Amino acid sequence: MRKDNKAMYAPNGEPESTVTVLLTGADSQLSKALIRVLAKAAYRFDGRTFRVHALSHAQLDIGDKQSVAAAFAHVKPDWVINCAAYNAVDRAETAADEAFRVNSLGPELLASECALTGARLVHISSDYVFSGEPAEAAELALNQNGLTDSCLSNSGLTESGLIERGLTESATPRPLSVYGQSKLAGEQAVLRILAERAMVIRTAWLYGVDGHNFVKTMLRLMATAPYGQPLSVINDQIGSPTWADALAHLIWQLIASPLNDSGGPKLFHYAGQGQCSWYEFALEIQRQALALKLLDKAVPITAIDSLSYAAKALEKGNKLAPRPSYSALNSDKVRQRLTGQNPALTHCPELWRDWRWQLKAMLEDYAAKGL
């Protein structure tokens, strides 16, 4: 019920429940997408009204026990959505203590406070918990409509005869970087402490109109590149680009779903459908941006392998953390959980579409905002 004591009603005529949500990492692109998507839905999803308290790092340091306890005492959340993270993948290699404090200890403290107060937790994790090495490739689901020929040849997976649908939740994590190790430790802590009262969602290659991300970086570089100077983009890392607004829709619908009380621990993968290399992603960004007149000229884009790219970065004094060679995610489990065989039940038409459709929706939004 609302504080003014005026009941709101769901379409079935039943009184609508109000869910209080503590949203961490308020300055992140996903937090901003969550707030934007919820506002467009008039703060209602599937018969529930949401009241959100979004706290930035300055307001809530999730790696500090007292800060977490104070936030819970003030907000009294029914749900917590943890978008706070240490995302500086390369810096984490030399700042492991801070990466683990935020990405591992932080989720553990949130989960412990949820256990004390009865709140539930949605925790966001990463495809970087995987390595993409052959041991993981053997655990992938097979699909004849998976990777493009160029992706397969670049990834080296053609030799094994595998055409992939993406990593499922049953694939064994083998993080290559400190960042990936810290994210894995965080999700394990959450599931250990809260079990079925938590949802861990691994996502990949996240982008949107807010914050720093690959799409916005490519648009800036393409717009400012000197005439004829090519951009070099990695072609042997394969993943699934994911629009932040689509992930936000998924999160609200999962929280609002009556299914959230059933079953055991909930580990889900969600990403845009399909898969590509960073190089193919860059080509598609440019193609769509030119069509939308976000760019006024095409820029040459050349493919480069990871080792060569890292060597060039090292020449400039930048040491890169290792990235997974293959980390495309299979979203079948969460799709079946949420919709069964009926994708029309979702609020977002791009939710289960190919990553190119999600990119189109984001770029149209970007153009409309005049960014």
mmCIF file of C-alpha atoms in Angstrom:
data_model
loop_
_atom_site.group_PDB
_atom_site.id
_atom_site.type_symbol
_atom_site.label_atom_id
_atom_site.label_comp_id
_atom_site.label_asym_id
_atom_site.label_seq_id
_atom_site.Cartn_x
_atom_site.Cartn_y
_atom_site.Cartn_z
ATOM 1 C CA MET A 1 0.000 0.000 0.000
ATOM 2 C CA ARG A 2 1.098 3.587 -0.556
ATOM 3 C CA LYS A 3 1.925 5.843 2.368
ATOM 4 C CA ASP A 4 -1.113 8.036 1.603
ATOM 5 C CA ASN A 5 -3.265 4.943 2.375
ATOM 6 C CA LYS A 6 -4.854 5.034 -1.087
ATOM 7 C CA ALA A 7 -4.681 1.497 -2.389
ATOM 8 C CA MET A 8 -3.457 0.898 -5.935
ATOM 9 C CA TYR A 9 -4.919 -2.029 -7.853
ATOM 10 C CA ALA A 10 -3.435 -4.452 -10.298
ATOM 11 C CA PRO A 11 -5.277 -5.344 -13.550
ATOM 12 C CA ASN A 12 -6.850 -8.391 -11.856
ATOM 13 C CA GLY A 13 -8.518 -6.140 -9.283
ATOM 14 C CA GLU A 14 -6.347 -7.272 -6.390
ATOM 15 C CA PRO A 15 -4.597 -4.627 -4.237
ATOM 16 C CA GLU A 16 -1.201 -3.842 -5.651
ATOM 17 C CA SER A 17 1.811 -4.471 -3.426
ATOM 18 C CA THR A 18 4.608 -1.922 -3.026
ATOM 19 C CA VAL A 19 8.180 -3.183 -3.117
ATOM 20 C CA THR A 20 10.950 -1.096 -1.544
ATOM 21 C CA VAL A 21 14.242 -1.481 -3.400
ATOM 22 C CA LEU A 22 17.746 -0.450 -2.351
ATOM 23 C CA LEU A 23 19.780 0.143 -5.506
ATOM 24 C CA THR A 24 23.553 0.299 -5.058
ATOM 25 C CA GLY A 25 26.030 1.896 -7.457
ATOM 26 C CA ALA A 26 23.573 4.630 -8.444
ATOM 27 C CA ASP A 27 26.055 6.248 -10.848
ATOM 28 C CA SER A 28 26.547 3.088 -12.915
ATOM 29 C CA GLN A 29 25.050 2.686 -16.387
ATOM 30 C CA LEU A 30 22.924 -0.250 -15.235
ATOM 31 C CA SER A 31 21.527 1.623 -12.211
ATOM 32 C CA LYS A 32 20.571 4.529 -14.446
ATOM 33 C CA ALA A 33 18.966 2.119 -16.912
ATOM 34 C CA LEU A 34 17.005 0.472 -14.087
ATOM 35 C CA ILE A 35 15.627 3.834 -12.958
ATOM 36 C CA ARG A 36 14.858 4.955 -16.529
ATOM 37 C CA VAL A 37 13.045 1.721 -17.421
ATOM 38 C CA LEU A 38 11.048 1.770 -14.190
ATOM 39 C CA ALA A 39 10.044 5.421 -14.688
ATOM 40 C CA LYS A 40 8.795 4.630 -18.212
ATOM 41 C CA ALA A 41 6.671 1.861 -16.693
ATOM 42 C CA ALA A 42 5.214 4.346 -14.158
ATOM 43 C CA TYR A 43 7.049 2.465 -11.396
ATOM 44 C CA ARG A 44 4.840 -0.602 -11.890
ATOM 45 C CA PHE A 45 5.719 -4.053 -13.183
ATOM 46 C CA ASP A 46 3.283 -6.962 -13.297
ATOM 47 C CA GLY A 47 1.004 -5.816 -10.509
ATOM 48 C CA ARG A 48 3.689 -4.431 -8.223
ATOM 49 C CA THR A 49 4.617 -0.836 -7.484
ATOM 50 C CA PHE A 50 8.301 -0.168 -6.833
ATOM 51 C CA ARG A 51 9.792 2.501 -4.592
ATOM 52 C CA VAL A 52 13.525 2.843 -5.251
ATOM 53 C CA HIS A 53 16.301 4.295 -3.111
ATOM 54 C CA ALA A 54 19.352 4.631 -5.368
ATOM 55 C CA LEU A 55 22.579 5.195 -3.431
ATOM 56 C CA SER A 56 25.928 6.144 -4.958
ATOM 57 C CA HIS A 57 29.305 5.013 -3.667
ATOM 58 C CA ALA A 58 29.567 8.263 -1.698
ATOM 59 C CA GLN A 59 26.289 7.375 0.038
ATOM 60 C CA LEU A 60 26.900 3.634 0.433
ATOM 61 C CA ASP A 61 30.259 1.870 0.408
ATOM 62 C CA ILE A 62 29.242 -1.777 0.059
ATOM 63 C CA GLY A 63 32.677 -2.896 1.252
ATOM 64 C CA ASP A 64 32.116 -1.239 4.635
ATOM 65 C CA LYS A 65 29.991 -3.182 7.139
ATOM 66 C CA GLN A 66 28.790 -0.104 9.043
ATOM 67 C CA SER A 67 27.840 1.714 5.839
ATOM 68 C CA VAL A 68 25.805 -1.305 4.687
ATOM 69 C CA ALA A 69 24.030 -1.678 8.043
ATOM 70 C CA ALA A 70 23.167 2.052 8.119
ATOM 71 C CA ALA A 71 21.713 1.942 4.592
ATOM 72 C CA PHE A 72 19.528 -1.052 5.425
ATOM 73 C CA ALA A 73 18.321 0.582 8.638
ATOM 74 C CA HIS A 74 17.357 3.732 6.743
ATOM 75 C CA VAL A 75 15.776 2.182 3.625
ATOM 76 C CA LYS A 76 14.357 -1.066 5.082
ATOM 77 C CA PRO A 77 14.430 -2.749 1.662
ATOM 78 C CA ASP A 78 12.401 -5.702 0.465
ATOM 79 C CA TRP A 79 14.901 -6.155 -2.351
ATOM 80 C CA VAL A 80 18.472 -5.029 -2.982
ATOM 81 C CA ILE A 81 19.863 -4.730 -6.516
ATOM 82 C CA ASN A 82 23.648 -4.616 -6.391
ATOM 83 C CA CYS A 83 25.086 -2.689 -9.320
ATOM 84 C CA ALA A 84 28.125 -1.472 -7.380
ATOM 85 C CA ALA A 85 31.365 -2.974 -8.658
ATOM 86 C CA TYR A 86 35.052 -2.391 -9.213
ATOM 87 C CA ASN A 87 35.041 -2.559 -13.022
ATOM 88 C CA ALA A 88 38.553 -1.344 -13.878
ATOM 89 C CA VAL A 89 39.646 -4.688 -15.315
ATOM 90 C CA ASP A 90 43.247 -3.704 -16.067
ATOM 91 C CA ARG A 91 43.807 -1.678 -12.877
ATOM 92 C CA ALA A 92 42.515 -4.587 -10.794
ATOM 93 C CA GLU A 93 45.687 -6.538 -11.621
ATOM 94 C CA THR A 94 47.669 -4.168 -9.385
ATOM 95 C CA ALA A 95 44.788 -3.221 -7.071
ATOM 96 C CA ALA A 96 43.621 -6.698 -6.109
ATOM 97 C CA ASP A 97 42.794 -5.762 -2.517
ATOM 98 C CA GLU A 98 40.371 -3.053 -3.604
ATOM 99 C CA ALA A 99 38.873 -5.212 -6.358
ATOM 100 C CA PHE A 100 38.142 -7.996 -3.865
ATOM 101 C CA ARG A 101 36.898 -5.539 -1.238
ATOM 102 C CA VAL A 102 34.240 -4.195 -3.600
ATOM 103 C CA ASN A 103 33.498 -7.236 -5.780
ATOM 104 C CA SER A 104 33.736 -9.981 -3.146
ATOM 105 C CA LEU A 105 33.455 -8.534 0.360
ATOM 106 C CA GLY A 106 30.786 -6.034 -0.753
ATOM 107 C CA PRO A 107 28.305 -8.648 -2.033
ATOM 108 C CA GLU A 108 29.054 -10.793 1.040
ATOM 109 C CA LEU A 109 28.153 -7.915 3.379
ATOM 110 C CA LEU A 110 24.984 -7.139 1.414
ATOM 111 C CA ALA A 111 23.957 -10.797 1.490
ATOM 112 C CA SER A 112 24.639 -11.062 5.227
ATOM 113 C CA GLU A 113 22.490 -7.993 5.919
ATOM 114 C CA CYS A 114 19.746 -9.401 3.707
ATOM 115 C CA ALA A 115 19.876 -12.625 5.741
ATOM 116 C CA LEU A 116 19.444 -10.615 8.949
ATOM 117 C CA THR A 117 16.585 -8.435 7.690
ATOM 118 C CA GLY A 118 14.724 -10.838 5.394
ATOM 119 C CA ALA A 119 15.455 -8.822 2.235
ATOM 120 C CA ARG A 120 16.216 -10.459 -1.091
ATOM 121 C CA LEU A 121 19.171 -9.695 -3.337
ATOM 122 C CA VAL A 122 19.815 -9.386 -7.068
ATOM 123 C CA HIS A 123 23.562 -9.430 -7.674
ATOM 124 C CA ILE A 124 25.126 -8.622 -11.053
ATOM 125 C CA SER A 125 28.116 -10.699 -12.109
ATOM 126 C CA SER A 126 30.190 -10.983 -15.264
ATOM 127 C CA ASP A 127 31.126 -13.187 -18.207
ATOM 128 C CA TYR A 128 34.739 -12.580 -17.115
ATOM 129 C CA VAL A 129 34.371 -15.437 -14.637
ATOM 130 C CA PHE A 130 35.059 -17.603 -17.712
ATOM 131 C CA SER A 131 38.246 -18.063 -19.726
ATOM 132 C CA GLY A 132 36.927 -19.416 -23.024
ATOM 133 C CA GLU A 133 39.615 -22.081 -22.973
ATOM 134 C CA PRO A 134 39.013 -25.596 -24.403
ATOM 135 C CA ALA A 135 37.921 -27.087 -21.050
ATOM 136 C CA GLU A 136 35.017 -24.645 -21.013
ATOM 137 C CA ALA A 137 34.303 -25.022 -24.713
ATOM 138 C CA ALA A 138 33.569 -28.707 -24.127
ATOM 139 C CA GLU A 139 30.704 -27.672 -21.809
ATOM 140 C CA LEU A 140 28.980 -25.429 -24.345
ATOM 141 C CA ALA A 141 25.585 -26.193 -25.859
ATOM 142 C CA LEU A 142 25.686 -26.848 -29.604
ATOM 143 C CA ASN A 143 23.689 -24.910 -32.171
ATOM 144 C CA GLN A 144 24.037 -24.906 -35.946
ATOM 145 C CA ASN A 145 23.037 -21.220 -36.015
ATOM 146 C CA GLY A 146 25.765 -20.028 -33.644
ATOM 147 C CA LEU A 147 28.934 -18.157 -34.507
ATOM 148 C CA THR A 148 29.707 -16.595 -37.852
ATOM 149 C CA ASP A 149 32.420 -18.224 -39.927
ATOM 150 C CA SER A 150 34.850 -15.395 -39.183
ATOM 151 C CA CYS A 151 34.217 -15.676 -35.451
ATOM 152 C CA LEU A 152 34.789 -19.409 -35.548
ATOM 153 C CA SER A 153 38.048 -19.161 -37.445
ATOM 154 C CA ASN A 154 39.317 -16.370 -35.204
ATOM 155 C CA SER A 155 38.376 -18.198 -32.004
ATOM 156 C CA GLY A 156 40.004 -21.445 -33.069
ATOM 157 C CA LEU A 157 36.849 -23.394 -32.211
ATOM 158 C CA THR A 158 36.318 -24.707 -35.745
ATOM 159 C CA GLU A 159 39.085 -27.246 -35.225
ATOM 160 C CA SER A 160 36.998 -28.900 -32.500
ATOM 161 C CA GLY A 161 33.911 -28.998 -34.708
ATOM 162 C CA LEU A 162 31.914 -26.931 -32.184
ATOM 163 C CA ILE A 163 29.383 -24.352 -33.325
ATOM 164 C CA GLU A 164 28.328 -22.675 -30.140
ATOM 165 C CA ARG A 165 25.129 -21.418 -28.541
ATOM 166 C CA GLY A 166 26.938 -19.889 -25.606
ATOM 167 C CA LEU A 167 28.008 -20.792 -22.102
ATOM 168 C CA THR A 168 25.268 -22.109 -19.846
ATOM 169 C CA GLU A 169 25.092 -21.760 -16.077
ATOM 170 C CA SER A 170 26.549 -25.272 -15.728
ATOM 171 C CA ALA A 171 29.850 -24.285 -17.369
ATOM 172 C CA THR A 172 32.742 -24.282 -14.886
ATOM 173 C CA PRO A 173 34.167 -20.780 -14.248
ATOM 174 C CA ARG A 174 37.914 -20.338 -14.761
ATOM 175 C CA PRO A 175 38.638 -16.606 -14.426
ATOM 176 C CA LEU A 176 41.864 -15.377 -16.003
ATOM 177 C CA SER A 177 42.065 -11.953 -14.341
ATOM 178 C CA VAL A 178 41.923 -10.521 -10.829
ATOM 179 C CA TYR A 179 38.678 -8.805 -11.834
ATOM 180 C CA GLY A 180 37.134 -12.124 -12.910
ATOM 181 C CA GLN A 181 38.357 -13.862 -9.756
ATOM 182 C CA SER A 182 36.856 -11.145 -7.545
ATOM 183 C CA LYS A 183 33.501 -11.285 -9.363
ATOM 184 C CA LEU A 184 33.377 -15.067 -9.008
ATOM 185 C CA ALA A 185 34.136 -14.828 -5.281
ATOM 186 C CA GLY A 186 31.318 -12.291 -4.889
ATOM 187 C CA GLU A 187 28.659 -14.389 -6.585
ATOM 188 C CA GLN A 188 29.727 -17.487 -4.650
ATOM 189 C CA ALA A 189 29.396 -15.585 -1.351
ATOM 190 C CA VAL A 190 25.904 -14.369 -2.261
ATOM 191 C CA LEU A 191 24.617 -17.826 -3.167
ATOM 192 C CA ARG A 192 26.268 -19.432 -0.138
ATOM 193 C CA ILE A 193 24.675 -16.987 2.309
ATOM 194 C CA LEU A 194 21.227 -16.463 0.766
ATOM 195 C CA ALA A 195 20.614 -19.533 -1.427
ATOM 196 C CA GLU A 196 17.097 -19.215 -2.925
ATOM 197 C CA ARG A 197 16.657 -15.694 -1.514
ATOM 198 C CA ALA A 198 19.174 -14.371 -4.058
ATOM 199 C CA MET A 199 19.441 -14.069 -7.812
ATOM 200 C CA VAL A 200 22.859 -13.822 -9.425
ATOM 201 C CA ILE A 201 22.763 -12.610 -13.021
ATOM 202 C CA ARG A 202 25.882 -12.904 -15.158
ATOM 203 C CA THR A 203 25.881 -10.522 -18.087
ATOM 204 C CA ALA A 204 28.359 -9.511 -20.784
ATOM 205 C CA TRP A 205 29.646 -6.603 -22.846
ATOM 206 C CA LEU A 206 27.170 -4.159 -21.300
ATOM 207 C CA TYR A 207 26.459 -0.848 -23.051
ATOM 208 C CA GLY A 208 23.858 1.919 -22.978
ATOM 209 C CA VAL A 209 23.342 5.656 -23.297
ATOM 210 C CA ASP A 210 24.935 6.262 -19.875
ATOM 211 C CA GLY A 211 28.442 5.812 -18.552
ATOM 212 C CA HIS A 212 31.555 4.519 -20.287
ATOM 213 C CA ASN A 213 31.163 1.566 -22.630
ATOM 214 C CA PHE A 214 32.398 0.132 -25.919
ATOM 215 C CA VAL A 215 29.600 1.571 -28.076
ATOM 216 C CA LYS A 216 30.070 5.135 -26.866
ATOM 217 C CA THR A 217 33.854 4.820 -27.102
ATOM 218 C CA MET A 218 33.610 3.598 -30.703
ATOM 219 C CA LEU A 219 31.234 6.425 -31.636
ATOM 220 C CA ARG A 220 33.659 8.975 -30.180
ATOM 221 C CA LEU A 221 36.708 7.459 -31.886
ATOM 222 C CA MET A 222 34.906 7.135 -35.209
ATOM 223 C CA ALA A 223 33.733 10.743 -35.038
ATOM 224 C CA THR A 224 37.173 12.149 -34.205
ATOM 225 C CA ALA A 225 39.503 9.857 -36.179
ATOM 226 C CA PRO A 226 41.725 11.703 -38.678
ATOM 227 C CA TYR A 227 40.727 11.060 -42.283
ATOM 228 C CA GLY A 228 41.923 7.653 -43.484
ATOM 229 C CA GLN A 229 43.357 6.573 -40.133
ATOM 230 C CA PRO A 230 42.064 3.101 -39.260
ATOM 231 C CA LEU A 231 40.825 1.875 -35.910
ATOM 232 C CA SER A 232 42.243 -1.463 -34.768
ATOM 233 C CA VAL A 233 39.728 -3.676 -32.957
ATOM 234 C CA ILE A 234 40.265 -7.146 -31.464
ATOM 235 C CA ASN A 235 38.824 -9.991 -33.541
ATOM 236 C CA ASP A 236 39.618 -13.098 -31.448
ATOM 237 C CA GLN A 237 37.539 -12.445 -28.346
ATOM 238 C CA ILE A 238 33.949 -13.634 -28.786
ATOM 239 C CA GLY A 239 31.035 -12.518 -26.621
ATOM 240 C CA SER A 240 27.444 -11.291 -26.483
ATOM 241 C CA PRO A 241 26.825 -7.519 -26.497
ATOM 242 C CA THR A 242 24.041 -6.572 -24.059
ATOM 243 C CA TRP A 243 21.913 -3.426 -23.927
ATOM 244 C CA ALA A 244 21.656 -2.136 -20.343
ATOM 245 C CA ASP A 245 17.964 -1.234 -20.763
ATOM 246 C CA ALA A 246 17.094 -4.803 -21.789
ATOM 247 C CA LEU A 247 18.890 -6.168 -18.730
ATOM 248 C CA ALA A 248 17.024 -3.622 -16.598
ATOM 249 C CA HIS A 249 13.679 -4.856 -17.962
ATOM 250 C CA LEU A 250 14.695 -8.419 -17.169
ATOM 251 C CA ILE A 251 15.621 -7.555 -13.582
ATOM 252 C CA TRP A 252 12.327 -5.764 -12.837
ATOM 253 C CA GLN A 253 10.310 -8.599 -14.338
ATOM 254 C CA LEU A 254 12.214 -11.215 -12.369
ATOM 255 C CA ILE A 255 11.615 -9.339 -9.120
ATOM 256 C CA ALA A 256 7.925 -8.861 -9.954
ATOM 257 C CA SER A 257 7.481 -12.482 -11.020
ATOM 258 C CA PRO A 258 5.542 -14.756 -8.665
ATOM 259 C CA LEU A 259 8.137 -17.405 -9.525
ATOM 260 C CA ASN A 260 10.818 -15.667 -7.486
ATOM 261 C CA ASP A 261 9.867 -17.662 -4.368
ATOM 262 C CA SER A 262 10.288 -21.106 -5.907
ATOM 263 C CA GLY A 263 13.245 -23.344 -6.582
ATOM 264 C CA GLY A 264 16.758 -23.335 -5.202
ATOM 265 C CA PRO A 265 19.661 -20.932 -5.750
ATOM 266 C CA LYS A 266 19.088 -18.792 -8.827
ATOM 267 C CA LEU A 267 22.101 -18.322 -11.072
ATOM 268 C CA PHE A 268 21.148 -16.925 -14.476
ATOM 269 C CA HIS A 269 22.932 -15.830 -17.629
ATOM 270 C CA TYR A 270 21.509 -12.930 -19.609
ATOM 271 C CA ALA A 271 22.981 -11.249 -22.683
ATOM 272 C CA GLY A 272 21.885 -10.099 -26.107
ATOM 273 C CA GLN A 273 21.123 -13.057 -28.342
ATOM 274 C CA GLY A 274 23.831 -14.241 -30.709
ATOM 275 C CA GLN A 275 27.548 -13.562 -30.534
ATOM 276 C CA CYS A 276 30.328 -11.708 -32.289
ATOM 277 C CA SER A 277 33.882 -10.453 -31.914
ATOM 278 C CA TRP A 278 34.700 -6.921 -30.782
ATOM 279 C CA TYR A 279 35.725 -6.265 -34.412
ATOM 280 C CA GLU A 280 32.336 -7.355 -35.765
ATOM 281 C CA PHE A 281 30.639 -5.350 -33.026
ATOM 282 C CA ALA A 282 32.552 -2.235 -34.111
ATOM 283 C CA LEU A 283 31.606 -2.772 -37.766
ATOM 284 C CA GLU A 284 27.921 -3.024 -36.828
ATOM 285 C CA ILE A 285 28.107 0.070 -34.605
ATOM 286 C CA GLN A 286 29.502 2.058 -37.518
ATOM 287 C CA ARG A 287 26.978 0.676 -40.019
ATOM 288 C CA GLN A 288 23.994 1.568 -37.836
ATOM 289 C CA ALA A 289 25.444 4.903 -36.699
ATOM 290 C CA LEU A 290 25.917 5.986 -40.324
ATOM 291 C CA ALA A 291 22.324 4.981 -41.144
ATOM 292 C CA LEU A 292 21.066 7.058 -38.199
ATOM 293 C CA LYS A 293 23.372 9.973 -39.183
ATOM 294 C CA LEU A 294 25.179 9.783 -35.868
ATOM 295 C CA LEU A 295 28.348 9.696 -37.981
ATOM 296 C CA ASP A 296 28.982 11.624 -41.181
ATOM 297 C CA LYS A 297 31.806 9.472 -42.552
ATOM 298 C CA ALA A 298 32.986 5.880 -42.482
ATOM 299 C CA VAL A 299 36.276 5.077 -40.773
ATOM 300 C CA PRO A 300 38.494 2.129 -41.790
ATOM 301 C CA ILE A 301 38.318 -0.609 -39.115
ATOM 302 C CA THR A 302 40.995 -3.281 -39.097
ATOM 303 C CA ALA A 303 41.078 -6.562 -37.191
ATOM 304 C CA ILE A 304 43.861 -7.255 -34.705
ATOM 305 C CA ASP A 305 44.463 -10.279 -32.493
ATOM 306 C CA SER A 306 44.616 -10.018 -28.706
ATOM 307 C CA LEU A 307 48.347 -10.641 -28.398
ATOM 308 C CA SER A 308 49.220 -7.931 -30.921
ATOM 309 C CA TYR A 309 46.811 -5.491 -29.277
ATOM 310 C CA ALA A 310 48.309 -6.174 -25.837
ATOM 311 C CA ALA A 311 51.834 -5.737 -27.195
ATOM 312 C CA LYS A 312 50.927 -2.343 -28.675
ATOM 313 C CA ALA A 313 49.350 -1.305 -25.371
ATOM 314 C CA LEU A 314 52.509 -2.376 -23.506
ATOM 315 C CA GLU A 315 54.621 -0.204 -25.823
ATOM 316 C CA LYS A 316 52.554 2.738 -24.554
ATOM 317 C CA GLY A 317 53.082 1.677 -20.935
ATOM 318 C CA ASN A 318 49.678 0.016 -20.481
ATOM 319 C CA LYS A 319 49.589 -3.596 -19.299
ATOM 320 C CA LEU A 320 46.298 -5.302 -20.113
ATOM 321 C CA ALA A 321 44.650 -7.961 -17.976
ATOM 322 C CA PRO A 322 43.888 -11.241 -19.764
ATOM 323 C CA ARG A 323 40.349 -11.470 -21.182
ATOM 324 C CA PRO A 324 38.312 -14.569 -22.005
ATOM 325 C CA SER A 325 38.653 -15.665 -25.618
ATOM 326 C CA TYR A 326 35.080 -16.943 -25.630
ATOM 327 C CA SER A 327 32.433 -15.773 -23.156
ATOM 328 C CA ALA A 328 29.159 -15.621 -25.085
ATOM 329 C CA LEU A 329 26.318 -16.391 -22.688
ATOM 330 C CA ASN A 330 23.320 -18.655 -23.223
ATOM 331 C CA SER A 331 20.132 -17.026 -21.835
ATOM 332 C CA ASP A 332 17.782 -20.008 -22.272
ATOM 333 C CA LYS A 333 17.411 -20.741 -18.550
ATOM 334 C CA VAL A 334 16.216 -17.270 -17.557
ATOM 335 C CA ARG A 335 14.044 -17.022 -20.664
ATOM 336 C CA GLN A 336 12.226 -20.248 -19.801
ATOM 337 C CA ARG A 337 11.982 -19.148 -16.184
ATOM 338 C CA LEU A 338 10.355 -15.848 -17.094
ATOM 339 C CA THR A 339 8.296 -16.523 -20.183
ATOM 340 C CA GLY A 340 8.126 -20.232 -20.949
ATOM 341 C CA GLN A 341 7.415 -20.359 -24.665
ATOM 342 C CA ASN A 342 5.772 -16.914 -24.809
ATOM 343 C CA PRO A 343 8.243 -14.041 -25.338
ATOM 344 C CA ALA A 344 5.256 -11.654 -25.682
ATOM 345 C CA LEU A 345 4.878 -11.764 -21.893
ATOM 346 C CA THR A 346 7.882 -9.453 -21.539
ATOM 347 C CA HIS A 347 7.640 -5.657 -21.447
ATOM 348 C CA CYS A 348 10.642 -5.129 -23.734
ATOM 349 C CA PRO A 349 10.413 -6.364 -27.350
ATOM 350 C CA GLU A 350 14.220 -6.362 -27.675
ATOM 351 C CA LEU A 351 14.720 -8.564 -24.596
ATOM 352 C CA TRP A 352 15.104 -11.814 -26.531
ATOM 353 C CA ARG A 353 16.184 -10.332 -29.872
ATOM 354 C CA ASP A 354 19.543 -10.617 -31.611
ATOM 355 C CA TRP A 355 22.213 -8.241 -30.266
ATOM 356 C CA ARG A 356 21.950 -6.145 -33.445
ATOM 357 C CA TRP A 357 18.328 -5.293 -32.609
ATOM 358 C CA GLN A 358 19.342 -4.255 -29.107
ATOM 359 C CA LEU A 359 22.103 -2.074 -30.540
ATOM 360 C CA LYS A 360 19.581 -0.450 -32.894
ATOM 361 C CA ALA A 361 17.250 0.365 -29.973
ATOM 362 C CA MET A 362 20.109 1.902 -27.991
ATOM 363 C CA LEU A 363 21.416 3.985 -30.915
ATOM 364 C CA GLU A 364 17.916 5.256 -31.709
ATOM 365 C CA ASP A 365 17.573 6.328 -28.081
ATOM 366 C CA TYR A 366 21.038 7.893 -28.234
ATOM 367 C CA ALA A 367 20.089 9.828 -31.399
ATOM 368 C CA ALA A 368 16.755 10.964 -29.954
ATOM 369 C CA LYS A 369 18.520 12.361 -26.895
ATOM 370 C CA GLY A 370 20.961 14.248 -29.129
ATOM 371 C CA LEU A 371 23.945 12.787 -27.277
#
